[in-house]
Amino acid sequence: MTEIARRQDGFSGQVHLMVPEAQQQRMATHPLLAGLHVTHAGFFPRAEGHFISRPEGCSDHVLIVCLRGSGWAEAGGRRQQLARGDIVGLRAKHEHLYGATQNDPWSIAWVHFTGKEADAWLEHATGRRTPLASCHTSADRLDSLGLDRIHSSLAAGYGLPELLDAAAALRTCLTSISRRRAQSSTALSAQERVSASIELVRKHWMQSHNLAELAASAGVSVTHYTAIFRRLTGFPPIDFLIRQRIQHAADLLATTSNPISDIASECGFNDPYYFSRSFSRIMGSSPRGYRQTHRSASGEPFSKPA
């Protein structure tokens, strides 16, 4: 297996546990462990610069749980952005890459596992038999997945009791992931969650929207939220909201004789000068010029001065 890592010096506070090769060979034939067993496990906090490339894949399956921050994974021609609560499974013997985002590096818990039942367990947990499969769990339920039990078991040693406990904890973790995925109709991708958030902003354009709160409601970081938002709409969140308000202002300018200052206030702009600058930037003419053009085109007279 060829592995390329961008950072070699580890991460402050990390946990990295590897079952010795001799023990791995024994587990492969042990009647209680041959079906499913853990080979590596760990925790990387704020893994700045984290990047792994395995052109030949890995001999084990890899399960990664994003605890905070954001990152990405790629396999089988599919690239998946990951944020808090996202879980990704990378199937053994398939080329894959993954890493932390630069601006908001992830903190992850991870485990490598194999065995005669491993393929079926990964599919059971993620619901897909593909090189990369992902799902999501609510952020407040991450701790209950039990990956920390795998870590504590291996940290206690590599004797049979510890290896059996780690394998049992892994089964519990995979079962929990599967149950949450099956029970929750809200187990949406990050893109779907952000898309729902966009519709909320579009519908409630007069309300004040806090970027951090929007990102949290979508279960992603602010950086990740902004990137997906821009990809879906073509604009960052703040500019998108301003454009929604300007569109409504343009309609009022064309269909009413209300004073421009009143329209600005009605569309969420407390500063009429900021409204005028924003309107000109987006619509290509001043509010007054827009009104004159569109009212002249419709042949309607003005009943009030602007």
CSV table of C-alpha atoms in Angstrom, one decimal:
chain,number,residue,atom,x,y,z
A,1,MET,CA,0.0,0.0,0.0
A,2,THR,CA,1.4,3.4,-1.0
A,3,GLU,CA,0.4,6.2,1.2
A,4,ILE,CA,1.2,9.9,0.7
A,5,ALA,CA,0.7,12.2,3.7
A,6,ARG,CA,1.1,16.0,3.5
A,7,ARG,CA,1.9,16.2,7.2
A,8,GLN,CA,4.2,13.8,9.0
A,9,ASP,CA,4.7,15.3,12.5
A,10,GLY,CA,1.2,14.5,13.8
A,11,PHE,CA,-1.2,16.7,15.7
A,12,SER,CA,-1.1,18.1,19.2
A,13,GLY,CA,-3.2,15.9,21.4
A,14,GLN,CA,-3.7,13.1,18.9
A,15,VAL,CA,-4.4,9.5,19.6
A,16,HIS,CA,-3.0,6.9,17.2
A,17,LEU,CA,-3.3,3.3,18.1
A,18,MET,CA,-2.0,0.5,15.8
A,19,VAL,CA,-2.5,-3.2,16.6
A,20,PRO,CA,0.9,-5.0,16.1
A,21,GLU,CA,1.1,-7.1,12.9
A,22,ALA,CA,1.5,-10.3,14.8
A,23,GLN,CA,-1.7,-9.7,16.7
A,24,GLN,CA,-3.5,-8.8,13.4
A,25,GLN,CA,-2.5,-12.1,12.0
A,26,ARG,CA,-3.9,-14.0,15.0
A,27,MET,CA,-7.1,-12.0,14.8
A,28,ALA,CA,-7.6,-13.1,11.2
A,29,THR,CA,-7.9,-16.7,12.3
A,30,HIS,CA,-9.4,-16.4,15.7
A,31,PRO,CA,-13.0,-17.7,15.9
A,32,LEU,CA,-14.3,-14.7,17.8
A,33,LEU,CA,-12.4,-12.0,15.8
A,34,ALA,CA,-12.0,-13.4,12.2
A,35,GLY,CA,-15.4,-11.9,11.3
A,36,LEU,CA,-14.6,-8.3,12.3
A,37,HIS,CA,-11.7,-6.7,14.1
A,38,VAL,CA,-10.0,-3.4,14.5
A,39,THR,CA,-6.4,-2.8,13.1
A,40,HIS,CA,-5.9,0.9,13.8
A,41,ALA,CA,-7.9,3.6,15.5
A,42,GLY,CA,-7.3,7.2,16.5
A,43,PHE,CA,-8.4,10.8,17.1
A,44,PHE,CA,-6.9,13.8,15.4
A,45,PRO,CA,-7.9,17.2,16.9
A,46,ARG,CA,-7.8,20.2,14.7
A,47,ALA,CA,-5.8,18.4,12.1
A,48,GLU,CA,-4.4,21.3,10.2
A,49,GLY,CA,-2.6,20.2,7.0
A,50,HIS,CA,-4.0,16.7,7.3
A,51,PHE,CA,-4.0,15.0,3.9
A,52,ILE,CA,-3.8,11.3,3.0
A,53,SER,CA,-3.6,9.8,-0.5
A,54,ARG,CA,-3.6,6.1,-1.1
A,55,PRO,CA,-3.4,5.4,-4.8
A,56,GLU,CA,-3.6,1.7,-4.3
A,57,GLY,CA,-6.2,1.9,-1.6
A,58,CYS,CA,-6.0,0.4,1.9
A,59,SER,CA,-6.1,-3.3,3.0
A,60,ASP,CA,-8.7,-2.3,5.6
A,61,HIS,CA,-11.9,-0.4,5.5
A,62,VAL,CA,-11.7,3.1,6.9
A,63,LEU,CA,-14.4,4.8,8.9
A,64,ILE,CA,-14.0,8.6,9.6
A,65,VAL,CA,-16.3,10.6,11.9
A,66,CYS,CA,-16.0,14.4,11.7
A,67,LEU,CA,-16.4,15.8,15.2
A,68,ARG,CA,-15.9,19.5,14.3
A,69,GLY,CA,-14.5,21.7,11.6
A,70,SER,CA,-14.6,20.4,8.0
A,71,GLY,CA,-12.8,18.3,5.5
A,72,TRP,CA,-13.4,16.2,2.4
A,73,ALA,CA,-13.0,12.6,1.0
A,74,GLU,CA,-12.7,11.3,-2.5
A,75,ALA,CA,-13.0,7.8,-3.9
A,76,GLY,CA,-14.6,6.1,-6.9
A,77,GLY,CA,-14.9,9.3,-8.8
A,78,ARG,CA,-17.0,10.9,-6.0
A,79,ARG,CA,-15.8,13.8,-3.8
A,80,GLN,CA,-17.7,14.4,-0.6
A,81,GLN,CA,-17.4,17.5,1.6
A,82,LEU,CA,-17.6,16.7,5.3
A,83,ALA,CA,-18.5,18.7,8.4
A,84,ARG,CA,-19.5,18.1,11.9
A,85,GLY,CA,-21.7,15.0,12.2
A,86,ASP,CA,-20.8,13.6,8.8
A,87,ILE,CA,-19.5,10.1,8.7
A,88,VAL,CA,-17.7,8.5,5.7
A,89,GLY,CA,-16.7,4.9,5.0
A,90,LEU,CA,-14.0,4.2,2.5
A,91,ARG,CA,-14.0,0.7,1.2
A,92,ALA,CA,-10.8,-1.4,1.2
A,93,LYS,CA,-8.7,-1.8,-1.9
A,94,HIS,CA,-10.0,1.3,-3.6
A,95,GLU,CA,-8.0,4.4,-4.4
A,96,HIS,CA,-8.9,7.2,-2.1
A,97,LEU,CA,-7.9,10.6,-0.8
A,98,TYR,CA,-9.0,12.7,2.2
A,99,GLY,CA,-8.0,15.7,4.2
A,100,ALA,CA,-8.9,18.7,6.3
A,101,THR,CA,-9.9,22.0,4.8
A,102,GLN,CA,-7.4,24.8,5.0
A,103,ASN,CA,-9.5,27.4,6.8
A,104,ASP,CA,-11.4,25.2,9.2
A,105,PRO,CA,-9.5,22.0,9.7
A,106,TRP,CA,-11.5,19.1,11.0
A,107,SER,CA,-11.2,17.1,14.2
A,108,ILE,CA,-11.9,13.4,13.5
A,109,ALA,CA,-12.2,10.1,15.2
A,110,TRP,CA,-11.3,7.2,12.9
A,111,VAL,CA,-10.9,3.4,12.8
A,112,HIS,CA,-9.5,0.9,10.3
A,113,PHE,CA,-11.2,-2.5,10.4
A,114,THR,CA,-11.3,-5.8,8.4
A,115,GLY,CA,-12.5,-9.4,8.6
A,116,LYS,CA,-14.8,-11.8,6.8
A,117,GLU,CA,-17.9,-9.7,7.8
A,118,ALA,CA,-16.3,-6.3,7.3
A,119,ASP,CA,-17.8,-5.7,3.8
A,120,ALA,CA,-21.3,-6.5,5.0
A,121,TRP,CA,-20.9,-4.3,8.2
A,122,LEU,CA,-19.7,-1.3,6.2
A,123,GLU,CA,-22.6,-1.6,3.8
A,124,HIS,CA,-25.0,-2.1,6.8
A,125,ALA,CA,-23.8,1.0,8.5
A,126,THR,CA,-23.7,3.4,5.5
A,127,GLY,CA,-26.4,1.9,3.3
A,128,ARG,CA,-24.2,1.7,0.2
A,129,ARG,CA,-21.7,-0.7,-1.3
A,130,THR,CA,-19.6,1.9,-3.0
A,131,PRO,CA,-15.9,3.0,-2.6
A,132,LEU,CA,-17.1,6.0,-0.7
A,133,ALA,CA,-20.3,6.0,1.3
A,134,SER,CA,-21.4,8.8,3.7
A,135,CYS,CA,-24.2,9.6,6.1
A,136,HIS,CA,-24.9,12.0,8.9
A,137,THR,CA,-25.8,12.0,12.6
A,138,SER,CA,-26.8,15.0,14.8
A,139,ALA,CA,-23.9,16.7,16.4
A,140,ASP,CA,-25.3,16.1,19.9
A,141,ARG,CA,-25.2,12.4,19.4
A,142,LEU,CA,-21.6,12.0,18.2
A,143,ASP,CA,-20.3,11.0,21.6
A,144,SER,CA,-22.7,8.1,21.8
A,145,LEU,CA,-21.3,6.4,18.7
A,146,GLY,CA,-18.7,4.7,21.0
A,147,LEU,CA,-15.5,5.3,19.0
A,148,ASP,CA,-13.9,6.4,22.3
A,149,ARG,CA,-14.5,2.9,23.7
A,150,ILE,CA,-12.5,1.4,20.8
A,151,HIS,CA,-9.7,3.8,21.6
A,152,SER,CA,-9.7,3.0,25.3
A,153,SER,CA,-9.8,-0.7,24.7
A,154,LEU,CA,-6.7,-0.6,22.5
A,155,ALA,CA,-5.0,1.9,24.8
A,156,ALA,CA,-5.3,-0.7,27.6
A,157,GLY,CA,-3.3,-3.2,25.5
A,158,TYR,CA,-3.4,-5.7,22.7
A,159,GLY,CA,-4.3,-8.9,24.6
A,160,LEU,CA,-7.4,-11.0,23.7
A,161,PRO,CA,-9.8,-9.2,26.1
A,162,GLU,CA,-8.8,-5.8,24.8
A,163,LEU,CA,-9.1,-6.9,21.1
A,164,LEU,CA,-12.5,-8.5,21.8
A,165,ASP,CA,-13.7,-5.4,23.5
A,166,ALA,CA,-12.6,-3.2,20.6
A,167,ALA,CA,-14.3,-5.4,18.1
A,168,ALA,CA,-17.5,-5.4,20.2
A,169,ALA,CA,-17.4,-1.6,20.4
A,170,LEU,CA,-17.0,-1.4,16.6
A,171,ARG,CA,-20.0,-3.6,16.0
A,172,THR,CA,-22.0,-1.3,18.4
A,173,CYS,CA,-20.8,1.8,16.6
A,174,LEU,CA,-21.6,0.5,13.1
A,175,THR,CA,-25.0,-0.7,14.4
A,176,SER,CA,-25.7,2.7,15.9
A,177,ILE,CA,-24.8,4.5,12.6
A,178,SER,CA,-27.1,2.2,10.7
A,179,ARG,CA,-30.0,2.6,13.1
A,180,ARG,CA,-29.8,6.4,13.0
A,181,ARG,CA,-29.6,6.4,9.2
A,182,ALA,CA,-32.6,4.2,8.9
A,183,GLN,CA,-34.7,6.0,11.5
A,184,SER,CA,-34.0,9.6,10.6
A,185,SER,CA,-35.6,11.0,7.5
A,186,THR,CA,-33.4,14.1,8.1
A,187,ALA,CA,-30.2,12.3,7.4
A,188,LEU,CA,-29.5,14.6,4.4
A,189,SER,CA,-26.3,15.5,2.7
A,190,ALA,CA,-24.7,18.8,3.6
A,191,GLN,CA,-25.8,20.1,0.2
A,192,GLU,CA,-29.4,19.2,0.9
A,193,ARG,CA,-29.3,20.8,4.3
A,194,VAL,CA,-27.8,24.0,2.9
A,195,SER,CA,-30.3,24.0,0.1
A,196,ALA,CA,-33.1,23.9,2.6
A,197,SER,CA,-31.4,26.8,4.4
A,198,ILE,CA,-31.3,28.8,1.2
A,199,GLU,CA,-35.1,28.4,0.7
A,200,LEU,CA,-35.5,29.7,4.3
A,201,VAL,CA,-33.6,32.8,3.5
A,202,ARG,CA,-35.4,33.2,0.2
A,203,LYS,CA,-38.8,32.9,1.9
A,204,HIS,CA,-38.0,35.1,4.9
A,205,TRP,CA,-35.9,37.7,3.2
A,206,MET,CA,-37.0,40.5,5.5
A,207,GLN,CA,-35.7,38.8,8.6
A,208,SER,CA,-32.2,39.3,10.0
A,209,HIS,CA,-30.2,36.1,9.4
A,210,ASN,CA,-27.0,35.3,11.4
A,211,LEU,CA,-24.5,33.4,9.3
A,212,ALA,CA,-23.2,31.3,12.2
A,213,GLU,CA,-26.7,30.3,13.1
A,214,LEU,CA,-27.6,29.4,9.5
A,215,ALA,CA,-24.4,27.2,9.3
A,216,ALA,CA,-25.2,25.5,12.6
A,217,SER,CA,-28.8,24.8,11.6
A,218,ALA,CA,-27.4,23.1,8.5
A,219,GLY,CA,-24.9,21.1,10.6
A,220,VAL,CA,-21.8,22.5,8.8
A,221,SER,CA,-19.1,25.0,9.6
A,222,VAL,CA,-19.4,28.6,8.4
A,223,THR,CA,-16.6,28.1,5.8
A,224,HIS,CA,-18.3,24.9,4.5
A,225,TYR,CA,-21.7,26.5,4.5
A,226,THR,CA,-20.5,29.6,2.6
A,227,ALA,CA,-18.8,27.4,0.0
A,228,ILE,CA,-21.9,25.2,-0.6
A,229,PHE,CA,-24.2,28.3,-0.6
A,230,ARG,CA,-22.1,30.0,-3.2
A,231,ARG,CA,-21.9,26.9,-5.4
A,232,LEU,CA,-25.7,26.5,-5.3
A,233,THR,CA,-26.7,30.2,-5.8
A,234,GLY,CA,-23.6,31.8,-7.3
A,235,PHE,CA,-23.4,34.3,-4.4
A,236,PRO,CA,-22.2,34.3,-0.8
A,237,PRO,CA,-25.0,34.3,1.8
A,238,ILE,CA,-24.9,38.1,2.6
A,239,ASP,CA,-24.9,39.1,-1.0
A,240,PHE,CA,-27.7,36.6,-1.8
A,241,LEU,CA,-29.9,38.1,1.0
A,242,ILE,CA,-29.2,41.7,-0.3
A,243,ARG,CA,-30.2,40.6,-3.8
A,244,GLN,CA,-33.5,39.1,-2.5
A,245,ARG,CA,-34.3,42.5,-0.9
A,246,ILE,CA,-33.2,44.5,-4.0
A,247,GLN,CA,-35.5,42.3,-6.2
A,248,HIS,CA,-38.5,43.2,-4.0
A,249,ALA,CA,-37.5,46.9,-3.9
A,250,ALA,CA,-37.3,46.9,-7.7
A,251,ASP,CA,-40.8,45.5,-7.9
A,252,LEU,CA,-42.1,48.2,-5.6
A,253,LEU,CA,-40.3,50.9,-7.6
A,254,ALA,CA,-41.9,49.7,-10.8
A,255,THR,CA,-45.4,49.2,-9.4
A,256,THR,CA,-45.9,51.9,-6.7
A,257,SER,CA,-45.2,55.6,-6.2
A,258,ASN,CA,-44.0,55.2,-2.7
A,259,PRO,CA,-41.0,57.4,-1.8
A,260,ILE,CA,-37.6,55.6,-2.4
A,261,SER,CA,-36.7,56.1,1.3
A,262,ASP,CA,-39.8,54.3,2.3
A,263,ILE,CA,-39.2,51.4,-0.1
A,264,ALA,CA,-35.6,51.1,1.2
A,265,SER,CA,-36.9,50.8,4.8
A,266,GLU,CA,-39.6,48.4,3.8
A,267,CYS,CA,-37.1,46.1,2.1
A,268,GLY,CA,-34.7,46.0,5.1
A,269,PHE,CA,-32.3,48.9,4.4
A,270,ASN,CA,-32.0,51.3,7.3
A,271,ASP,CA,-29.5,53.5,5.4
A,272,PRO,CA,-31.0,54.9,2.2
A,273,TYR,CA,-27.5,55.7,0.8
A,274,TYR,CA,-26.4,52.0,1.3
A,275,PHE,CA,-29.7,51.0,-0.4
A,276,SER,CA,-29.0,53.2,-3.4
A,277,ARG,CA,-25.4,51.9,-3.7
A,278,SER,CA,-26.5,48.3,-3.4
A,279,PHE,CA,-29.4,48.8,-5.9
A,280,SER,CA,-27.1,50.5,-8.5
A,281,ARG,CA,-24.5,47.7,-8.1
A,282,ILE,CA,-27.0,44.9,-8.6
A,283,MET,CA,-29.5,46.4,-11.0
A,284,GLY,CA,-27.2,48.6,-13.0
A,285,SER,CA,-29.0,51.9,-12.4
A,286,SER,CA,-30.0,54.0,-9.4
A,287,PRO,CA,-33.4,53.5,-7.8
A,288,ARG,CA,-34.7,56.7,-9.3
A,289,GLY,CA,-33.4,55.8,-12.8
A,290,TYR,CA,-34.9,52.3,-12.5
A,291,ARG,CA,-38.3,53.8,-11.6
A,292,GLN,CA,-38.2,56.3,-14.4
A,293,THR,CA,-37.3,53.6,-17.0
A,294,HIS,CA,-39.9,51.1,-15.9
A,295,ARG,CA,-42.7,53.5,-15.3
A,296,SER,CA,-42.0,55.2,-18.6
A,297,ALA,CA,-42.1,51.8,-20.4
A,298,SER,CA,-45.4,51.0,-18.8
A,299,GLY,CA,-46.9,54.4,-19.6
A,300,GLU,CA,-48.0,54.9,-16.1
A,301,PRO,CA,-47.8,58.4,-14.6
A,302,PHE,CA,-46.3,59.1,-11.2
A,303,SER,CA,-48.7,60.1,-8.6
A,304,LYS,CA,-46.1,61.0,-6.0
A,305,PRO,CA,-42.6,62.4,-6.2
A,306,ALA,CA,-39.7,60.0,-5.5
